[in-house]
Tab-separated table of C-alpha atoms in Angstrom:
chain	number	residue	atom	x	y	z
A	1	UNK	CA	68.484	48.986	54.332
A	2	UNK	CA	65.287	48.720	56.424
A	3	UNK	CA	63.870	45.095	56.423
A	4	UNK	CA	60.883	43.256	58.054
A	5	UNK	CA	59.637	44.368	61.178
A	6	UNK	CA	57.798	41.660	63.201
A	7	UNK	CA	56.653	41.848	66.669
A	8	UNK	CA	56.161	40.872	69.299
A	9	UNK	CA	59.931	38.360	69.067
A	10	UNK	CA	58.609	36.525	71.622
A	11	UNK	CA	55.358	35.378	73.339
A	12	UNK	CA	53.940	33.056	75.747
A	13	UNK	CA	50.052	32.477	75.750
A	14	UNK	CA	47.950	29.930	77.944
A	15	UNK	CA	45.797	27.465	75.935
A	16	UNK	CA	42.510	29.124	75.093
A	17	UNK	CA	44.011	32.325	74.894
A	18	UNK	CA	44.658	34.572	72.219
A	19	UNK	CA	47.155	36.312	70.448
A	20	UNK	CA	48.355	39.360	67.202
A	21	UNK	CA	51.291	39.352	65.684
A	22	UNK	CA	52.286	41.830	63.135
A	23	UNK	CA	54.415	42.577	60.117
A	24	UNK	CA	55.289	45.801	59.411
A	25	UNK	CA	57.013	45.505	55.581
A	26	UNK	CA	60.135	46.848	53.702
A	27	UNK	CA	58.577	50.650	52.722
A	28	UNK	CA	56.907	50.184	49.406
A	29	UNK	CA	56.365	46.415	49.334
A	30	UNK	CA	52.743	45.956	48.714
A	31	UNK	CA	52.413	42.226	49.587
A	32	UNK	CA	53.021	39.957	52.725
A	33	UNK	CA	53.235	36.479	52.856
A	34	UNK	CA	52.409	34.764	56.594
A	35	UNK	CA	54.568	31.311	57.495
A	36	UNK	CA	53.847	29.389	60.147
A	37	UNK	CA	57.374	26.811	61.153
A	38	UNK	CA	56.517	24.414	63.907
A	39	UNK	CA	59.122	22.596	65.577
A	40	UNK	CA	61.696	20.524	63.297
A	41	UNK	CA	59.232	21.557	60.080
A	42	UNK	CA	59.416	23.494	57.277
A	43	UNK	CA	57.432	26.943	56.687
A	44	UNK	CA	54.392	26.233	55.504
A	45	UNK	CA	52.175	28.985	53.916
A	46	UNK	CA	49.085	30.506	55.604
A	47	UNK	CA	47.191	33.387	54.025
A	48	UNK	CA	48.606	36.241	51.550
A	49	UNK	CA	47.400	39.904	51.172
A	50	UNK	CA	48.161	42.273	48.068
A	51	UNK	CA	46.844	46.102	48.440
A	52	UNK	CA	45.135	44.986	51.757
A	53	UNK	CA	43.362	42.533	49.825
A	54	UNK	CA	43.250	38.808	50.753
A	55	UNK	CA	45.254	37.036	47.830
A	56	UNK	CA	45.378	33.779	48.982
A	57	UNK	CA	45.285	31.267	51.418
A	58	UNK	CA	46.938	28.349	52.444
A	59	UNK	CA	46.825	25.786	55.420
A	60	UNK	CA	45.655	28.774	58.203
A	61	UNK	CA	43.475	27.158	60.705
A	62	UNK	CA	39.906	29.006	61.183
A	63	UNK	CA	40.767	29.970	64.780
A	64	UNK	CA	43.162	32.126	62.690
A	65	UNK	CA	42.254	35.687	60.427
A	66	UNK	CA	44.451	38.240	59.258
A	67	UNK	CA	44.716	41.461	57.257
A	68	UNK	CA	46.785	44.023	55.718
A	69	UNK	CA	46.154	47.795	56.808
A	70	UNK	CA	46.254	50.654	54.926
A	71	UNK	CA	49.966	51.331	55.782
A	72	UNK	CA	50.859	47.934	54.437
A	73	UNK	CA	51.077	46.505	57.844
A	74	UNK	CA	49.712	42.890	58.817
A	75	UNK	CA	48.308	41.600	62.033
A	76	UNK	CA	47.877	37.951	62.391
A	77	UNK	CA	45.276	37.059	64.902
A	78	UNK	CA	44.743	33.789	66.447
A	79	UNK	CA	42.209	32.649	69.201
A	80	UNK	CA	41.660	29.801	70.932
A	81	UNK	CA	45.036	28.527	71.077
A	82	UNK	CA	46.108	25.183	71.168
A	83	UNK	CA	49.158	23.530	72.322
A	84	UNK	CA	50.303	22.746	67.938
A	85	UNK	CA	50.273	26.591	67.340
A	86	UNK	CA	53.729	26.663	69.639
A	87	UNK	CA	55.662	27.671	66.634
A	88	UNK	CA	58.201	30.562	64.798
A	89	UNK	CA	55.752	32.813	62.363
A	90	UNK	CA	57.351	34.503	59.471
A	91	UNK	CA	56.443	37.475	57.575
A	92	UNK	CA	57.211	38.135	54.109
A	93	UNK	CA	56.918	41.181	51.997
A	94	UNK	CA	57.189	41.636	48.166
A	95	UNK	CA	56.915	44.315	45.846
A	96	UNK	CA	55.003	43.203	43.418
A	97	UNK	CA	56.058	45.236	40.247
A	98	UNK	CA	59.655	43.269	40.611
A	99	UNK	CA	60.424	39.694	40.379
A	100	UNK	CA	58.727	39.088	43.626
A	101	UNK	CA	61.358	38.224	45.980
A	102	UNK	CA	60.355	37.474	49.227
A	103	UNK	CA	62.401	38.812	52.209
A	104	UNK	CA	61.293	37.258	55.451
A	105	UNK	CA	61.096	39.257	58.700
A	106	UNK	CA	62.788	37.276	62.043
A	107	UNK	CA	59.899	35.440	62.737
A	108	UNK	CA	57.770	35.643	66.250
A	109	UNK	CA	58.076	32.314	68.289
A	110	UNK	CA	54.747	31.508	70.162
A	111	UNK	CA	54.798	29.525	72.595
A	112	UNK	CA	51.761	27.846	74.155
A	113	UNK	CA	51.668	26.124	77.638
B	1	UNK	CA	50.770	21.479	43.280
B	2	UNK	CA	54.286	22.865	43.157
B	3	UNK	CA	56.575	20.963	45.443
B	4	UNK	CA	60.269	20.688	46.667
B	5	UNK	CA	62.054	17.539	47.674
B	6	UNK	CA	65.311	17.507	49.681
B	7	UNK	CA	66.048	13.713	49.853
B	8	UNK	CA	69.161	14.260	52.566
B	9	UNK	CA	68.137	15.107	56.291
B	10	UNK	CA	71.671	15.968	57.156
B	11	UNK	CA	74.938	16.310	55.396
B	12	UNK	CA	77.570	16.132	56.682
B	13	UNK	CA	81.603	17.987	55.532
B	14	UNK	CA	84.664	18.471	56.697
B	15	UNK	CA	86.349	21.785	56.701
B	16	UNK	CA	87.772	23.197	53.063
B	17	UNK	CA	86.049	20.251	51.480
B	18	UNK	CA	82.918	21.364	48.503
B	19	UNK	CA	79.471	20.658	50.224
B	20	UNK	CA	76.799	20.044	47.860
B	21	UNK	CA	72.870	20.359	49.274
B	22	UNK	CA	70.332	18.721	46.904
B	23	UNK	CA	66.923	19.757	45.531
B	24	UNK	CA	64.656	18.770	43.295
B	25	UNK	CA	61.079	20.667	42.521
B	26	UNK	CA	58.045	19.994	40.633
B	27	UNK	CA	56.316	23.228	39.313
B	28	UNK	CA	53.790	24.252	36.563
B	29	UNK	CA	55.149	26.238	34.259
B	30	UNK	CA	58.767	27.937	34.812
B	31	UNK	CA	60.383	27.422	38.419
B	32	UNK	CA	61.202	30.416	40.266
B	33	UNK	CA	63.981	28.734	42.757
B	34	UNK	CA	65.018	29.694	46.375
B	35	UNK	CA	67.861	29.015	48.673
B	36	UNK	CA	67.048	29.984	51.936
B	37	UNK	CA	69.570	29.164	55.234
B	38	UNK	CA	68.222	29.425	58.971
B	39	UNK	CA	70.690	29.402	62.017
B	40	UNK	CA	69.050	28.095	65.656
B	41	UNK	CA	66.319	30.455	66.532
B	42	UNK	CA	66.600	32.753	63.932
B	43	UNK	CA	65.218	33.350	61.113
B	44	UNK	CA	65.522	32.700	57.105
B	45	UNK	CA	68.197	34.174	55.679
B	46	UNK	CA	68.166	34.861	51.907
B	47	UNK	CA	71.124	32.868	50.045
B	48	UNK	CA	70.203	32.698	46.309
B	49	UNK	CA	67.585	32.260	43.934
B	50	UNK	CA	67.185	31.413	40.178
B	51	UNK	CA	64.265	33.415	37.804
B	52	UNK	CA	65.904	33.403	34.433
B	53	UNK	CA	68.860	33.173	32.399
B	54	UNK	CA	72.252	31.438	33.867
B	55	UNK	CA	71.692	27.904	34.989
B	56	UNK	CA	74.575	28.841	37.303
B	57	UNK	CA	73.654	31.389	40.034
B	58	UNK	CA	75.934	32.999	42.104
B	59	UNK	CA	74.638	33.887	46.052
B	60	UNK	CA	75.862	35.510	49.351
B	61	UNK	CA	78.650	33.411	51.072
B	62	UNK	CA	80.372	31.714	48.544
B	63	UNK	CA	77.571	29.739	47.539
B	64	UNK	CA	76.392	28.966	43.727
B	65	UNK	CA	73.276	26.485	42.652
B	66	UNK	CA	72.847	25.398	39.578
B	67	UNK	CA	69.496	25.042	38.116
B	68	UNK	CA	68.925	22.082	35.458
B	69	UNK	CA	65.809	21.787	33.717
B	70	UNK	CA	65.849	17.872	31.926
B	71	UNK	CA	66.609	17.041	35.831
B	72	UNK	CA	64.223	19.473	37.521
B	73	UNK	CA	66.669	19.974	40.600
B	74	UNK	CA	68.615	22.871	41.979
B	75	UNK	CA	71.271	21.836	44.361
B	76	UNK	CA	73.537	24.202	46.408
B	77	UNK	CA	77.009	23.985	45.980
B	78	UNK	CA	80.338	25.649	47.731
B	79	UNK	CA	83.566	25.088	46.866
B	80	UNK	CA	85.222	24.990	50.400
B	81	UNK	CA	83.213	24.668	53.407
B	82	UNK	CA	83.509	26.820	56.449
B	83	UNK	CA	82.338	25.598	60.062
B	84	UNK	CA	80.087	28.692	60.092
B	85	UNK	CA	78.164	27.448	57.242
B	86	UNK	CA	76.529	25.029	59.421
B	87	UNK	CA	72.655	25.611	59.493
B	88	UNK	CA	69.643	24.595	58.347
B	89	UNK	CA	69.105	24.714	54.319
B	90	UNK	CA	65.850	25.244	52.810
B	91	UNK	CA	65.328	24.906	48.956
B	92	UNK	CA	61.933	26.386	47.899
B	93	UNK	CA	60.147	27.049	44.879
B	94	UNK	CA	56.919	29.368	43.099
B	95	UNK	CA	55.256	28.920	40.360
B	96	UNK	CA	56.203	32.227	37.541
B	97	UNK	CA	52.688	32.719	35.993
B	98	UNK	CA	49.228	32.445	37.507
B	99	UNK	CA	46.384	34.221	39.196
B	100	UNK	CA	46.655	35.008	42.714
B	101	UNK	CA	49.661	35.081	44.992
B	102	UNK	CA	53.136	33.181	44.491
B	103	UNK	CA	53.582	31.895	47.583
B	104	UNK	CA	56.596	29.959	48.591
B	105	UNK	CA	56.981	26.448	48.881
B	106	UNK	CA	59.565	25.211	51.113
B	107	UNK	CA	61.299	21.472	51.385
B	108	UNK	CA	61.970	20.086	54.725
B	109	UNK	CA	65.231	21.410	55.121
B	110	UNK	CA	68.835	19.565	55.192
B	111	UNK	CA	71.191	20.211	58.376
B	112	UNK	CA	74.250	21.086	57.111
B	113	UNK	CA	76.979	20.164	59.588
B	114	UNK	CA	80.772	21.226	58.831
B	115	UNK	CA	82.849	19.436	61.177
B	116	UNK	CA	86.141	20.981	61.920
């Protein structure tokens, strides 16, 4: 069964530079859910898109924006990076006409030096 | 606020022996409940979750939770432990109803460590 694409696995950025990540979901899931794990944490929850739509948004720093394309794909762009955004970033998609299961994608670890 | 407490940091099993990882949540309305596992580097793999219906829930691996309301927790359970079950656990929780999105919210995660 196809799952959550994210890419790129890995990266390594230099402070001040910046960086995309995207999330390409299961086929047919409307909604992804952005994650940001640092080091020894838990996820915690960024920013949310339904039908390319901004849903909601959580503890996303303003050096950070996203958004959802119209193939259901999300890029997560971040600028000005700082050494605390060294972390694993998770995707999640949902379908929303189910019981809104999340399944999480591998996760893209960014590393800042 | 929703929010998920997982008062152990590690646990710690031997080898056949039941492991039991404990949650408790706080959520408006009806708890939608994850179990969530993560092995180094990787990422979250989906174990379980509770919506409706059986307080007992059945999940990949072996493992069960059982959800109790008067107690508001959801702890993991297996009846005999396997070294490869050691990982990281995450218990998380959404809220059911509600405008906007039902994001996820996760506890900090026990280590699980099944010692041979």
């Amino acid at each position: 069964a196809a799952g959550v694409i994210q890419s790129p696995r890995h990266l390594i950025k230099e402070k001040r530079e910046t960086a995309t990540l995207k999330c390409y979901p299961i086929p047919r899931h409307d909604t992804v859910y952005w994650y940001q794990q640092g080091p020894g944490q838990d996820p915690q929850f960024l920013i949310s898109f339904y039908e390319k739509m901004q849903s909601d948004k959580g503890s996303i720093p303003d050096r950070f924006s996203a958004q959802q394309f119209s193939d259901y794909h999300s890029e997560l762009n971040m600028s000005s990076l700082e050494l605390g955004d060294s972390a694993l970033y998770f995707c999640a998609s949902v379908v929303t006409s189910g019981n809104n299961e999340q399944f999480f994608g591998p996760g893209t670890r960014l590393t800042v030096l | 606020a929703q929010s998920v407490a997982q008062p152990e940091d590690q646990v710690n099993v031997a080898e056949g022996n039941p492991l039991t990882v404990k949650c408790t949540y706080s959520v408006s309305g009806n708890p939608y409940l994850f179990w969530y596992v993560q092995y180094p580097n990787r990422g979250l793999q989906f174990l379980l979750k509770y919506i409706t219906g059986d307080n007992l829930v059945k999940g990949s691996y072996g493992f069960e939770a059982e959800f109790n309301k008067s107690q508001t927790s959801f702890h993991l359970k297996k009846p005999s432990a396997l070294v490869s079950d050691s990982a990281l656990y995450f218990c998380a929780v959404r809220g059911s109803t509600g405008a906007g999105s039902y994001q996820l919210t996760f506890g900090k995660g026990t280590k699980l460590s099944v010692i041979p």
